[in-house]
PDB file of C-alpha atoms in Angstrom:
ATOM      1  CA  MET A 432      91.365  85.718 -30.605  1.00 46.00           C
ATOM      2  CA  GLU A 433      90.337  89.297 -29.855  1.00 49.00           C
ATOM      3  CA  MET A 434      92.480  91.274 -27.459  1.00 46.00           C
ATOM      4  CA  PRO A 435      90.811  93.565 -24.914  1.00 50.00           C
ATOM      5  CA  PRO A 436      91.771  97.235 -25.290  1.00 51.00           C
ATOM      6  CA  THR A 437      93.689  97.215 -21.985  1.00 51.00           C
ATOM      7  CA  THR A 438      95.978  94.371 -23.019  1.00 53.00           C
ATOM      8  CA  SER A 439      99.616  95.340 -22.665  1.00 57.00           C
ATOM      9  CA  THR A 440     102.115  95.055 -25.476  1.00 55.00           C
ATOM     10  CA  ALA A 441     104.173  92.599 -23.401  1.00 60.00           C
ATOM     11  CA  HIS A 442     101.125  90.350 -22.957  1.00 61.00           C
ATOM     12  CA  ILE A 443     100.402  90.400 -26.685  1.00 55.00           C
ATOM     13  CA  GLN A 444     104.008  89.548 -27.496  1.00 58.00           C
ATOM     14  CA  ASP A 445     103.867  86.663 -25.010  1.00 62.00           C
ATOM     15  CA  VAL A 446     100.653  85.308 -26.575  1.00 57.00           C
ATOM     16  CA  ILE A 447     102.102  85.537 -30.094  1.00 54.00           C
ATOM     17  CA  LEU A 448     105.319  83.798 -29.009  1.00 58.00           C
ATOM     18  CA  ARG A 449     103.316  80.982 -27.380  1.00 61.00           C
ATOM     19  CA  ILE A 450     101.198  80.522 -30.517  1.00 56.00           C
ATOM     20  CA  PHE A 451     103.852  80.836 -33.229  1.00 54.00           C
ATOM     21  CA  GLY A 452     107.169  80.364 -31.462  1.00 58.00           C
ATOM     22  CA  PRO A 453     110.077  82.815 -31.537  1.00 60.00           C
ATOM     23  CA  ASN A 454     110.624  82.713 -35.328  1.00 57.00           C
ATOM     24  CA  PRO A 455     107.367  82.576 -37.305  1.00 51.00           C
ATOM     25  CA  LYS A 456     108.132  81.039 -40.694  1.00 50.00           C
ATOM     26  CA  ASP A 457     105.252  82.411 -42.682  1.00 47.00           C
ATOM     27  CA  SER A 458     104.151  85.963 -43.276  1.00 43.00           C
ATOM     28  CA  SER A 459     100.623  85.370 -41.937  1.00 45.00           C
ATOM     29  CA  ALA A 460     102.060  84.899 -38.458  1.00 44.00           C
ATOM     30  CA  ARG A 461     104.003  88.143 -38.726  1.00 43.00           C
ATOM     31  CA  HIS A 462     100.913  89.887 -40.112  1.00 45.00           C
ATOM     32  CA  LEU A 463      98.822  88.606 -37.211  1.00 48.00           C
ATOM     33  CA  TYR A 464     101.475  89.835 -34.810  1.00 46.00           C
ATOM     34  CA  LEU A 465     101.366  93.322 -36.294  1.00 47.00           C
ATOM     35  CA  ASN A 466      97.573  93.440 -36.310  1.00 46.00           C
ATOM     36  CA  TYR A 467      97.359  92.589 -32.631  1.00 47.00           C
ATOM     37  CA  LEU A 468     100.371  94.583 -31.531  1.00 46.00           C
ATOM     38  CA  SER A 469      99.384  97.847 -33.200  1.00 51.00           C
ATOM     39  CA  PRO A 470      96.071  98.446 -31.360  1.00 52.00           C
ATOM     40  CA  ALA A 471      97.715  98.048 -27.968  1.00 51.00           C
ATOM     41  CA  ILE A 472     100.327 100.625 -28.858  1.00 48.00           C
ATOM     42  CA  THR A 473      98.112 103.223 -30.517  1.00 48.00           C
ATOM     43  CA  THR A 474      94.666 102.985 -28.893  1.00 57.00           C
ATOM     44  CA  SER A 475      95.342 105.854 -26.515  1.00 61.00           C
ATOM     45  CA  SER A 476      96.671 108.118 -29.253  1.00 81.00           C
ATOM     46  CA  LEU A 477      93.886 107.830 -31.846  1.00 90.00           C
ATOM     47  CA  THR A 478      92.214 111.043 -32.980  1.00 93.00           C
ATOM     48  CA  TYR A 479      88.991 110.663 -34.965  1.00 94.00           C
ATOM     49  CA  ILE A 480      88.022 113.390 -37.444  1.00 95.00           C
ATOM     50  CA  ASN A 481      84.697 114.293 -39.043  1.00 94.00           C
ATOM     51  CA  GLU A 482      84.593 117.443 -41.123  1.00 92.00           C
ATOM     52  CA  GLU A 483      81.446 119.563 -40.983  1.00 90.00           C
ATOM     53  CA  GLY A 484      78.653 118.848 -43.433  1.00 90.00           C
ATOM     54  CA  ALA A 485      78.326 115.434 -45.032  1.00 91.00           C
ATOM     55  CA  GLY A 486      81.220 113.991 -43.019  1.00 90.00           C
ATOM     56  CA  GLN A 487      79.533 114.656 -39.692  1.00 93.00           C
ATOM     57  CA  LYS A 488      76.158 113.600 -41.126  1.00 92.00           C
ATOM     58  CA  HIS A 489      77.558 110.228 -42.246  1.00 89.00           C
ATOM     59  CA  SER A 490      79.272 109.776 -38.890  1.00 91.00           C
ATOM     60  CA  ASP A 491      76.026 110.421 -37.027  1.00 93.00           C
ATOM     61  CA  LEU A 492      73.948 108.163 -39.292  1.00 91.00           C
ATOM     62  CA  CYS A 493      76.387 105.271 -39.719  1.00 91.00           C
ATOM     63  CA  HIS A 494      78.612 105.427 -36.597  1.00 93.00           C
ATOM     64  CA  TYR A 495      81.976 105.760 -38.333  1.00 93.00           C
ATOM     65  CA  SER A 496      84.564 108.507 -38.715  1.00 95.00           C
ATOM     66  CA  GLN A 497      85.866 110.102 -41.897  1.00 95.00           C
ATOM     67  CA  ALA A 498      89.494 109.863 -40.773  1.00 95.00           C
ATOM     68  CA  VAL A 499      91.691 108.735 -37.932  1.00 94.00           C
ATOM     69  CA  VAL A 500      95.084 110.170 -37.044  1.00 93.00           C
ATOM     70  CA  LEU A 501      97.560 107.485 -35.910  1.00 89.00           C
ATOM     71  CA  GLY A 502     100.685 109.330 -34.853  1.00 86.00           C
ATOM     72  CA  ASN A 503     101.937 110.927 -38.072  1.00 88.00           C
ATOM     73  CA  ILE A 504      99.722 108.809 -40.370  1.00 91.00           C
ATOM     74  CA  VAL A 505      96.174 109.678 -41.418  1.00 94.00           C
ATOM     75  CA  LYS A 506      93.789 106.973 -42.620  1.00 94.00           C
ATOM     76  CA  CYS A 507      90.652 108.120 -44.429  1.00 95.00           C
ATOM     77  CA  ALA A 508      87.324 106.385 -44.847  1.00 94.00           C
ATOM     78  CA  GLY A 509      86.065 106.036 -48.391  1.00 92.00           C
ATOM     79  CA  GLN A 510      84.892 109.321 -49.843  1.00 93.00           C
ATOM     80  CA  GLY A 511      82.072 109.304 -52.331  1.00 91.00           C
ATOM     81  CA  GLY A 512      80.729 111.849 -54.747  1.00 92.00           C
ATOM     82  CA  TRP A 513      78.231 113.355 -52.320  1.00 90.00           C
ATOM     83  CA  THR A 514      77.375 116.994 -51.721  1.00 92.00           C
ATOM     84  CA  GLU A 515      77.715 118.945 -48.452  1.00 91.00           C
ATOM     85  CA  THR A 516      74.285 117.629 -47.456  1.00 88.00           C
ATOM     86  CA  GLY A 517      75.171 114.025 -48.297  1.00 87.00           C
ATOM     87  CA  ASP A 518      73.163 113.852 -51.523  1.00 89.00           C
ATOM     88  CA  LEU A 519      74.385 111.927 -54.564  1.00 87.00           C
ATOM     89  CA  ASP A 520      73.527 112.568 -58.225  1.00 87.00           C
ATOM     90  CA  ALA A 521      73.550 109.078 -59.735  1.00 85.00           C
ATOM     91  CA  ASN A 522      73.304 110.458 -63.286  1.00 90.00           C
ATOM     92  CA  ASN A 523      76.412 112.652 -63.169  1.00 93.00           C
ATOM     93  CA  ILE A 524      79.511 110.421 -63.069  1.00 93.00           C
ATOM     94  CA  ASN A 525      82.040 113.226 -63.637  1.00 95.00           C
ATOM     95  CA  GLY A 526      80.277 115.325 -61.018  1.00 95.00           C
ATOM     96  CA  GLN A 527      80.582 112.442 -58.548  1.00 94.00           C
ATOM     97  CA  VAL A 528      84.303 112.137 -59.287  1.00 95.00           C
ATOM     98  CA  ASP A 529      84.743 115.902 -58.780  1.00 96.00           C
ATOM     99  CA  LEU A 530      82.895 115.755 -55.461  1.00 95.00           C
ATOM    100  CA  ALA A 531      84.791 112.665 -54.294  1.00 95.00           C
ATOM    101  CA  PHE A 532      88.098 114.429 -54.936  1.00 96.00           C
ATOM    102  CA  ALA A 533      86.833 117.537 -53.126  1.00 96.00           C
ATOM    103  CA  ASN A 534      85.627 115.397 -50.207  1.00 95.00           C
ATOM    104  CA  VAL A 535      89.022 113.705 -49.848  1.00 96.00           C
ATOM    105  CA  ASP A 536      90.616 117.153 -49.794  1.00 96.00           C
ATOM    106  CA  LYS A 537      88.186 118.369 -47.079  1.00 96.00           C
ATOM    107  CA  VAL A 538      88.869 115.374 -44.859  1.00 96.00           C
ATOM    108  CA  LEU A 539      92.639 115.686 -45.250  1.00 96.00           C
ATOM    109  CA  ARG A 540      92.559 119.402 -44.464  1.00 96.00           C
ATOM    110  CA  ALA A 541      90.335 118.745 -41.425  1.00 95.00           C
ATOM    111  CA  THR A 542      93.169 116.594 -40.031  1.00 95.00           C
ATOM    112  CA  GLY A 543      95.691 119.390 -40.531  1.00 94.00           C
ATOM    113  CA  LEU A 544      97.253 118.081 -43.742  1.00 95.00           C
ATOM    114  CA  ARG A 545      97.751 120.139 -46.894  1.00 95.00           C
ATOM    115  CA  GLY A 546      95.314 118.060 -48.926  1.00 95.00           C
ATOM    116  CA  TRP A 547      96.038 115.898 -51.938  1.00 95.00           C
ATOM    117  CA  GLU A 548      99.753 116.715 -51.987  1.00 94.00           C
ATOM    118  CA  ASP A 549     100.104 114.633 -48.791  1.00 95.00           C
ATOM    119  CA  VAL A 550      98.461 111.508 -50.281  1.00 95.00           C
ATOM    120  CA  TYR A 551     100.762 108.506 -50.651  1.00 94.00           C
ATOM    121  CA  SER A 552      98.232 105.725 -51.377  1.00 94.00           C
ATOM    122  CA  ILE A 553      94.900 105.523 -53.210  1.00 94.00           C
ATOM    123  CA  ARG A 554      92.250 102.822 -53.446  1.00 92.00           C
ATOM    124  CA  SER A 555      89.541 103.628 -55.967  1.00 91.00           C
ATOM    125  CA  TYR A 556      86.254 101.804 -56.532  1.00 89.00           C
ATOM    126  CA  HIS A 557      84.137 102.374 -59.649  1.00 87.00           C
ATOM    127  CA  VAL A 558      80.576 101.249 -60.350  1.00 86.00           C
ATOM    128  CA  ASP A 559      81.174 101.654 -64.086  1.00 88.00           C
ATOM    129  CA  ILE A 560      84.909 101.834 -64.681  1.00 91.00           C
ATOM    130  CA  ASP A 561      84.504 102.469 -68.416  1.00 93.00           C
ATOM    131  CA  SER A 562      82.676 105.734 -67.799  1.00 92.00           C
ATOM    132  CA  SER A 563      84.754 107.032 -64.878  1.00 92.00           C
ATOM    133  CA  PHE A 564      88.332 105.753 -65.069  1.00 94.00           C
ATOM    134  CA  ASP A 565      89.828 108.178 -67.611  1.00 96.00           C
ATOM    135  CA  TYR A 566      88.245 111.171 -65.893  1.00 96.00           C
ATOM    136  CA  CYS A 567      89.492 109.938 -62.519  1.00 95.00           C
ATOM    137  CA  VAL A 568      93.059 109.668 -63.863  1.00 96.00           C
ATOM    138  CA  ARG A 569      92.830 113.243 -65.214  1.00 97.00           C
ATOM    139  CA  LYS A 570      91.691 114.444 -61.787  1.00 96.00           C
ATOM    140  CA  LEU A 571      94.627 112.668 -60.127  1.00 96.00           C
ATOM    141  CA  LYS A 572      97.059 114.345 -62.503  1.00 97.00           C
ATOM    142  CA  ASP A 573      95.436 117.727 -61.801  1.00 96.00           C
ATOM    143  CA  ARG A 574      95.383 117.300 -58.018  1.00 96.00           C
ATOM    144  CA  ILE A 575      98.829 115.753 -57.550  1.00 95.00           C
ATOM    145  CA  PRO A 576     101.037 116.576 -60.517  1.00 96.00           C
ATOM    146  CA  ASN A 577     104.310 116.254 -58.580  1.00 94.00           C
ATOM    147  CA  HIS A 578     104.076 112.669 -57.331  1.00 94.00           C
ATOM    148  CA  ARG A 579     102.373 109.363 -58.095  1.00 95.00           C
ATOM    149  CA  PRO A 580     100.793 107.641 -55.083  1.00 94.00           C
ATOM    150  CA  ILE A 581     100.673 103.870 -54.892  1.00 93.00           C
TER     151      ILE A 581
END
């Protein structure tokens, strides 16, 4: 069931209570509640960010944003190892990792954050993990030596 953007929080709570009752017993019900409740609360306060260069180019071509600010939380789209113009060198794995780290930093700074030192969570995807994982870990240690994100 998709909620329209103008749905009030009270209406969403009422719908959830009618579906699951006052005390949902399983976590999927609570998860569903949070997924539907959050958009109603935050839709009016979303700020979408696209840094100049490849970020804006990807936004224009693919209709997505590089980051969204939700109150005091920033969520970033996946950042690849592309150049300012959006080009990718498929033969240079370490170069792609370097650029991906730089691109994350650019997006974070475009939102007003300090960069990597404000990162609390990382999700990393690798085409060939054997050739990129160790280098990626070194880059993490270089970029954020004072904490270990989840």
